Tab-separated table of C-alpha atoms and ligand atoms in Angstrom:
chain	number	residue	atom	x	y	z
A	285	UNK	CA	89.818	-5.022	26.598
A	286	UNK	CA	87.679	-1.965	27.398
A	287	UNK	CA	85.264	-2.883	29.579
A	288	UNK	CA	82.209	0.076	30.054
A	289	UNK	CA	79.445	-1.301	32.959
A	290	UNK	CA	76.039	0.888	33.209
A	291	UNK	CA	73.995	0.860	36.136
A	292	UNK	CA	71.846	2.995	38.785
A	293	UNK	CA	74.082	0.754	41.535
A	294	UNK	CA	77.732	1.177	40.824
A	295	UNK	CA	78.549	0.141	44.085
A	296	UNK	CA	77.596	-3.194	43.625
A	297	UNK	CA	80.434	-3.999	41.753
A	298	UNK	CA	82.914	-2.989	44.248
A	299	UNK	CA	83.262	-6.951	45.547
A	300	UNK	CA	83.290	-8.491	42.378
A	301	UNK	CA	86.057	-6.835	40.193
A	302	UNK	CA	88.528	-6.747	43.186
A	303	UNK	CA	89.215	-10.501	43.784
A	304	UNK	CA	91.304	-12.904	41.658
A	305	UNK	CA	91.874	-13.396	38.183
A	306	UNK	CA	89.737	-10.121	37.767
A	307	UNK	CA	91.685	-7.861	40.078
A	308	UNK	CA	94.512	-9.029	38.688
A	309	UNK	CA	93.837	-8.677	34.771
A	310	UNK	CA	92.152	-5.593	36.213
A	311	UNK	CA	95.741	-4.216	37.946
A	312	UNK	CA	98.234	-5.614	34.955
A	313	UNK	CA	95.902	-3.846	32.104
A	314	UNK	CA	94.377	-6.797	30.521
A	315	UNK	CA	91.089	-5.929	31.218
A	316	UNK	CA	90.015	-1.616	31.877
A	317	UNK	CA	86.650	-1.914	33.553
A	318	UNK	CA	84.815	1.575	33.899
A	319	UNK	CA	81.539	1.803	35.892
A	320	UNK	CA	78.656	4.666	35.435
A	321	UNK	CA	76.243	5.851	37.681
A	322	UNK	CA	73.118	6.023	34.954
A	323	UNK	CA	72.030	9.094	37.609
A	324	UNK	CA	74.832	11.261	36.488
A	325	UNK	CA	73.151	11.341	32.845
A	326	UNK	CA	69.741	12.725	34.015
A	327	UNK	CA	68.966	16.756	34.918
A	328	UNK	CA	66.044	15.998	37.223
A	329	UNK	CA	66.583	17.471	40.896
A	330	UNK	CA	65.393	13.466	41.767
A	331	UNK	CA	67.698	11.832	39.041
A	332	UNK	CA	64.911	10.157	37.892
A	333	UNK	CA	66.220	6.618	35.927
A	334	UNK	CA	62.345	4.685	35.652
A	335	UNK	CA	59.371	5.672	34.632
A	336	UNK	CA	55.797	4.071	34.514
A	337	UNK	CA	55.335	1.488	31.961
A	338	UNK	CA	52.743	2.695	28.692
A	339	UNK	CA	49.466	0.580	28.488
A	340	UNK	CA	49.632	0.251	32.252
A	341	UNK	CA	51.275	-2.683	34.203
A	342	UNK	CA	53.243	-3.715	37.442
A	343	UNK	CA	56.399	-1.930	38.073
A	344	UNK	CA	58.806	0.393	36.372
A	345	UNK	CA	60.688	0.827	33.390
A	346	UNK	CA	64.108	2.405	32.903
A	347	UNK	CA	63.703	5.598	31.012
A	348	UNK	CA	65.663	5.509	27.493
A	349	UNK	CA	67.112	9.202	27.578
A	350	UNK	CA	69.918	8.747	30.421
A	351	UNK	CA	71.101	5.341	28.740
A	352	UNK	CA	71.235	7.103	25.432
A	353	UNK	CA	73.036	10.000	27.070
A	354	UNK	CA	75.500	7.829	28.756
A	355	UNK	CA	76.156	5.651	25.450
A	356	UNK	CA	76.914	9.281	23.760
A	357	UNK	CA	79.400	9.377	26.199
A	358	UNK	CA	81.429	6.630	25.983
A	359	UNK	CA	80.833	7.119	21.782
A	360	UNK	CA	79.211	3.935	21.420
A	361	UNK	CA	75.825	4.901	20.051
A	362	UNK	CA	75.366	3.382	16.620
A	363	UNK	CA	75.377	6.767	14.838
A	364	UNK	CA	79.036	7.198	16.386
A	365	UNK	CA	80.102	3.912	15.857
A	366	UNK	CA	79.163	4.315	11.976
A	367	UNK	CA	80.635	7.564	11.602
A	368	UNK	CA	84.027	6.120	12.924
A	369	UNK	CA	84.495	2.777	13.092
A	370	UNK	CA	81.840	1.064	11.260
A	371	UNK	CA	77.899	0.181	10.374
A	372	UNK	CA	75.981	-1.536	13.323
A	373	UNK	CA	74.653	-4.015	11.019
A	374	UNK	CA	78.721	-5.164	10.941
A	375	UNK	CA	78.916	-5.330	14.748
A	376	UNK	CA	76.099	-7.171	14.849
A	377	UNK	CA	77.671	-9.972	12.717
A	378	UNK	CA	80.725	-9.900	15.321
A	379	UNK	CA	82.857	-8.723	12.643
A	380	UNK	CA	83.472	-5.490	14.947
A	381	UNK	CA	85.680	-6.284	17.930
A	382	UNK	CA	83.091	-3.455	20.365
A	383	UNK	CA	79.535	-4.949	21.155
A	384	UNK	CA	76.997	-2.722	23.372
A	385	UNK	CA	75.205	-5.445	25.292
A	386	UNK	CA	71.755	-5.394	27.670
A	387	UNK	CA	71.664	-7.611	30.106
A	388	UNK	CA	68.203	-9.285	29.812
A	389	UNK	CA	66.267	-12.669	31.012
A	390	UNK	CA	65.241	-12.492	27.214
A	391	UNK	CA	68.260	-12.682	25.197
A	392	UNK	CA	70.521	-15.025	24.083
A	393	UNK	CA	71.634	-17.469	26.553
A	394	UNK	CA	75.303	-17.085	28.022
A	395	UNK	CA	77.665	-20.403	27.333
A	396	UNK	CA	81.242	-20.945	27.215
A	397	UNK	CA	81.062	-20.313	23.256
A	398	UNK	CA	79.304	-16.847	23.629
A	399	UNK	CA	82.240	-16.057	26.404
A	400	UNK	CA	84.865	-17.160	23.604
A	401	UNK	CA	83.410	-15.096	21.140
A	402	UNK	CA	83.085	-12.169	23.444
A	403	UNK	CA	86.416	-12.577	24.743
A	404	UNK	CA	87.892	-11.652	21.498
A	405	UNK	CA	86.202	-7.961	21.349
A	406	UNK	CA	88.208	-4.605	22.097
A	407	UNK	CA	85.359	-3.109	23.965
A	408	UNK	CA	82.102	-4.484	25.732
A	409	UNK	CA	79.333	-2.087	27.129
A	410	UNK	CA	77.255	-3.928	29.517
A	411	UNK	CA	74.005	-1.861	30.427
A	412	UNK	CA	71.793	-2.854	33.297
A	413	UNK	CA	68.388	-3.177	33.973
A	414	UNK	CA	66.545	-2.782	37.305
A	415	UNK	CA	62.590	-2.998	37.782
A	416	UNK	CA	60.560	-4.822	34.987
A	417	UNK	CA	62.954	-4.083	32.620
A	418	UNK	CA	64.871	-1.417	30.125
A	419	UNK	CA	62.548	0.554	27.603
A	420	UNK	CA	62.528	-0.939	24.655
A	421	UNK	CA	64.262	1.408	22.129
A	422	UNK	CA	67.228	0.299	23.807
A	423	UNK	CA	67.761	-3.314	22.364
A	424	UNK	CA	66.349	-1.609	19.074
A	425	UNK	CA	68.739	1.110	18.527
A	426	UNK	CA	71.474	1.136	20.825
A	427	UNK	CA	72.878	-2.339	21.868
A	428	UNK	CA	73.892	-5.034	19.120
A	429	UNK	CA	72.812	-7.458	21.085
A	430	UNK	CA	71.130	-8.654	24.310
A	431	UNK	CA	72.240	-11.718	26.955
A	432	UNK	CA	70.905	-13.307	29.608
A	433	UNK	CA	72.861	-15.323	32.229
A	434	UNK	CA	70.447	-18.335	32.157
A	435	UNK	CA	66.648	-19.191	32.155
A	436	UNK	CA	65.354	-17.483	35.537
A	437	UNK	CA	65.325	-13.234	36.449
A	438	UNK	CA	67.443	-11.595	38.140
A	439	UNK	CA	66.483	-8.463	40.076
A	440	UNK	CA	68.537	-6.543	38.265
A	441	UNK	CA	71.406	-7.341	35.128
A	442	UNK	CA	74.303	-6.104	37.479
A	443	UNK	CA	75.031	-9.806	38.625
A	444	UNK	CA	74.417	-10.724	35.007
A	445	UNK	CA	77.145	-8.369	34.323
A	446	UNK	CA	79.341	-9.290	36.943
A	447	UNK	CA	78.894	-13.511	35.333
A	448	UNK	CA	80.189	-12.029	31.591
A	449	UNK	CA	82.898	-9.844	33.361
A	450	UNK	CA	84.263	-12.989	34.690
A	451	UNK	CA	84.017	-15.589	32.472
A	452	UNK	CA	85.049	-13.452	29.378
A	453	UNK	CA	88.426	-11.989	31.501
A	454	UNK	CA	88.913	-15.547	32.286
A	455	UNK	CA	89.453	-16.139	28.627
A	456	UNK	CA	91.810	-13.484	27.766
A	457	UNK	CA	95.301	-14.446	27.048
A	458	UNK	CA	97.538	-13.658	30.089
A	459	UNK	CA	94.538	-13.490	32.469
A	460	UNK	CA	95.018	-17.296	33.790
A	461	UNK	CA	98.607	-18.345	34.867
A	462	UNK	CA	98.273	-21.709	33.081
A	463	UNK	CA	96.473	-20.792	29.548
A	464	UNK	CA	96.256	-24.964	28.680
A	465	UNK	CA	93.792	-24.835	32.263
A	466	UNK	CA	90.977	-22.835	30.498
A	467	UNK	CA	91.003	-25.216	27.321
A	468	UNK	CA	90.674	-28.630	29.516
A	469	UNK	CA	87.469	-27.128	31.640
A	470	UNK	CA	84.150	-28.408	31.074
A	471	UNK	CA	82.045	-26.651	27.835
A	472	UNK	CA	85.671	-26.673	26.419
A	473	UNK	CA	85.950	-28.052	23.127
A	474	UNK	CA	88.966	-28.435	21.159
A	475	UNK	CA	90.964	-30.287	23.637
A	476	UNK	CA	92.676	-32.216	20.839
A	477	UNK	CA	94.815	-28.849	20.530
A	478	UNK	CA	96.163	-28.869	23.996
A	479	UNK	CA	99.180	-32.040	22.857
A	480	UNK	CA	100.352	-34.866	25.210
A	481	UNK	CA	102.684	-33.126	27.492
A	482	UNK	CA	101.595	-35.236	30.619
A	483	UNK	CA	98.782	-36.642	32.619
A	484	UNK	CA	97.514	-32.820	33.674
A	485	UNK	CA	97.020	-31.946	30.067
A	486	UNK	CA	96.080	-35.051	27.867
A	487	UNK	CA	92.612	-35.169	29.371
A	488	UNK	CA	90.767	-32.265	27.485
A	489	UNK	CA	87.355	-32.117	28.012
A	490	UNK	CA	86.166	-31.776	24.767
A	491	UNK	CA	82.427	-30.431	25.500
A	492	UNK	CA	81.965	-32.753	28.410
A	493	UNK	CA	81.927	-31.585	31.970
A	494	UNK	CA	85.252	-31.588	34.086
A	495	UNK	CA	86.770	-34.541	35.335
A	496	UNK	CA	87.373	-34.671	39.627
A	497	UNK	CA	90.228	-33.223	40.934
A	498	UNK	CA	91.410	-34.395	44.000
A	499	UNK	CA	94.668	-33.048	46.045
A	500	UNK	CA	96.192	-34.033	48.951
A	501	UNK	CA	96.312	-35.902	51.953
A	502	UNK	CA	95.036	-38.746	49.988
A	503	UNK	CA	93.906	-40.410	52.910
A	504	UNK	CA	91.563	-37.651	54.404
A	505	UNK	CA	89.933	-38.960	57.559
A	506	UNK	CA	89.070	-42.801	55.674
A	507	UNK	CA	88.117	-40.657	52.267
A	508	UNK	CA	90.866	-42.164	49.845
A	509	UNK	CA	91.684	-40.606	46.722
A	510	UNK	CA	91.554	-43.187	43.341
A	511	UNK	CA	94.658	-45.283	43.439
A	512	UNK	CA	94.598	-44.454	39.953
A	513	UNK	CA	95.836	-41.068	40.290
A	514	UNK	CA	98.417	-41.580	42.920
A	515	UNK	CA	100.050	-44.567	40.883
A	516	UNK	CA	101.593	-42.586	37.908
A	517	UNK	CA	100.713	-44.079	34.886
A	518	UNK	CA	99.904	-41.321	32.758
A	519	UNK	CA	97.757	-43.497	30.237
A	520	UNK	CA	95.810	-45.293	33.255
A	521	UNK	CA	95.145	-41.754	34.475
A	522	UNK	CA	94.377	-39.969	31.151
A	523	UNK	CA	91.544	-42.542	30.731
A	524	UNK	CA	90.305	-42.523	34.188
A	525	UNK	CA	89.873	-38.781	33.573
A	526	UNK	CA	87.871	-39.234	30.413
A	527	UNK	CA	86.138	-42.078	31.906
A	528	UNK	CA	84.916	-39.999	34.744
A	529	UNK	CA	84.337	-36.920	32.682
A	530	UNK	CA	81.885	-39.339	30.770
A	531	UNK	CA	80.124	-40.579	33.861
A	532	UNK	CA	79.361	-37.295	35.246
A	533	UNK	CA	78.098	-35.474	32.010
A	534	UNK	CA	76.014	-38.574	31.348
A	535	UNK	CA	74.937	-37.929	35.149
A	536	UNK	CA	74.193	-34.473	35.159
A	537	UNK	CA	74.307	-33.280	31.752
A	538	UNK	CA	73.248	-36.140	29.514
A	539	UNK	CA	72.642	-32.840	27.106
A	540	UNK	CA	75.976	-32.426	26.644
A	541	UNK	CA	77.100	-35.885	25.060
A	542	UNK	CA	75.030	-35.413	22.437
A	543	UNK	CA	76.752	-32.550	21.208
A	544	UNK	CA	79.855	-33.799	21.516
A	545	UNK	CA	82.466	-35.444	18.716
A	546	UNK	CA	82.841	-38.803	21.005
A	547	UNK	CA	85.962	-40.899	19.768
A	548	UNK	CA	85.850	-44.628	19.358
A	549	UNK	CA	87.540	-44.721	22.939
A	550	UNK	CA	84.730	-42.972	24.221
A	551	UNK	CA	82.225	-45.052	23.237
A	552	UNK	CA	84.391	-47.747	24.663
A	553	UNK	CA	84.146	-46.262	27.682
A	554	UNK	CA	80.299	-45.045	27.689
A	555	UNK	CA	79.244	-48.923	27.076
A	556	UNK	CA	81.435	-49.954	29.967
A	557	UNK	CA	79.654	-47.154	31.979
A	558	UNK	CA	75.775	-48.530	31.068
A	559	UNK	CA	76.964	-51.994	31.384
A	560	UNK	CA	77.813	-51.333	35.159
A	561	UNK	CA	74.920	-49.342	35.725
A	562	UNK	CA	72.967	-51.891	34.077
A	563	UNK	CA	74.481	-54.633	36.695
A	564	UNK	CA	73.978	-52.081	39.664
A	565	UNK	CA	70.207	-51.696	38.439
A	566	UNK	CA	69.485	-55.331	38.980
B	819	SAH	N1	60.351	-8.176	33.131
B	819	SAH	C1	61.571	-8.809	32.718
B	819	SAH	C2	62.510	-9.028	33.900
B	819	SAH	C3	63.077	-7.757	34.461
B	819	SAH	S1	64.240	-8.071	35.707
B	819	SAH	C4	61.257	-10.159	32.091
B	819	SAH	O1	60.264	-10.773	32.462
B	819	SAH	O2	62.026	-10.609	31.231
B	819	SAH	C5	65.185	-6.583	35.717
B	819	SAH	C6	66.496	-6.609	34.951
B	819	SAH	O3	67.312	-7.656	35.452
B	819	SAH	C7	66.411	-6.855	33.480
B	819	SAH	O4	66.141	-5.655	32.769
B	819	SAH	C8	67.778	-7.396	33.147
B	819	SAH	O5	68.721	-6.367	32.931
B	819	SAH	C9	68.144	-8.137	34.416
B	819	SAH	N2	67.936	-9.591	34.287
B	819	SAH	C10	66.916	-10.319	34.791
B	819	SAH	N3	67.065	-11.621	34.514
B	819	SAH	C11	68.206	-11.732	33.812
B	819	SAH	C12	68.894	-12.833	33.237
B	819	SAH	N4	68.441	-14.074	33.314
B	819	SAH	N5	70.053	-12.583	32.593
B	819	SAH	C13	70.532	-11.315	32.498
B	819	SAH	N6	69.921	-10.238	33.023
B	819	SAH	C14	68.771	-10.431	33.673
């Protein structure tokens, strides 16, 4: 995947492409990740990137023109991308594996389904805003679409960029030693297609939020580890897993276990859960 990142701070993503799973998908060509200084596409002596916002207001907006410019660049304005690969309309019903995406606190919120979907493009253009935001025309005629990281704002969409970077490289075949590892994490559905090969890979997650990993000494300083997991029985441990997985999502993310397909062992396992609580409760 071709990986284009826009921003008036390319030097903030020095740290975060050079570690881990990123360097490496990075150095082995899974992932080509090229970084613009949105400066280089103005003709101002001061390089000018923001301007003041029409109708008055706080802050600064970034100017349209250097984005534009930039986009011309790389030949991923809309225009180009009609003329050789395709309508924008078609991108923008994923049917085109190259999205041009603005980071911003008002677009569609990132999940682990958005990262799948995303994972499977060619090419992703992530442009970045700084002050109060990015001048409108740009979510109207240049990007297909527009994501934000989660529900709060950022100072800037370079971190924003730096969260898609990394969760969508995660999902690219190759990127992650053990490929069975990203389909058993939690968000993951579809654990039912990861087989029975063992304890590490029967316990899919299926929507619901991880189940605890532990590793050794399994007696660190009085903290035990379960018994459960150190005794071998792959069927005892398989259900501990799922069991635990349940407790936590109904813990922290009772959200979550609504939307997911819960098996008649699950709800098994969810009553035995609220009858204990129950009994602690009293
Ligand atoms: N005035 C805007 C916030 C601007 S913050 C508003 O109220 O929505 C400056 C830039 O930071 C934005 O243009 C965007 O690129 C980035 N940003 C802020 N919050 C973000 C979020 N939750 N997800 C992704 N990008 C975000």
């Amino acid at each position: 995947m071709r990986v284009d990142l826009v921003t008036i701070f390319p030097e903030f993503f020095r740290g975060p492409l050079d570690f881990g799973i990123l360097r490496r998908a990075r150095q082995s060509g899974l992932v080509d990740v090229n970084v613009h200084d949105l400066r280089d596409y103005t003709h101002d002596k001061h390089r000018t990137v923001d301007d003041r916002p029409f109708g008055g207001g706080e802050g600064m907006v970034l100017k349209p023109e250097p984005i534009f410019e930039c986009l011309e660049r790389l030949g991923m304005t809309p225009a180009q991308a009609e003329l050789e690969r395709g309508t924008p309309a078609l991108r923008a019903r994923g049917e085109s594996k190259e999205s041009v995406i603005l980071l911003s606190a008002q677009g569609r919120r990132l999940d682990q389904a958005l990262a799948a979907e995303l994972a499977q493009l060619d090419r992703m253009v992530l442009i970045c805003g700084r002050y109060e935001g990015v001048d409108e025309r740009v979510s109207e005629h240049l990007a297909d679409r527009e994501v934000s990281i989660g529900d709060y704002v950022l100072s800037g969409g370079e971190l924003g960029a730096a969260v898609i970077l990394d969760v969508v490289t995660r999902l690219i075949p190759g990127a992650v030693g053990n490929e069975a590892s990203t389909r058993q994490e939690s968000f993951t559905a579809g654990a039912e297609e990861i087989g029975d090969s063992g304890p590490s890979s029967t316990c899919g997650s299926g929507g619901l939020l991880d189940y605890p990993h532990y590793t050794r000494p399994a007696d660190f300083r009085g903290m035990t580890v379960p018994e459960v997991l150190v005794n071998g029985n792959h069927e005892e441990i398989r259900r501990w897993r799922r069991r635990s997985a349940l407790e936590k999502t109904m813990r922290n993310r009772p959200d979550l276990i609504d939307a997911t397909a819960l098996s008649e062992d699950d709800r098994e396992l969810l009553a035995e859960i609220e009858g204990q609580r129950s009994v602690q409760r009293k």
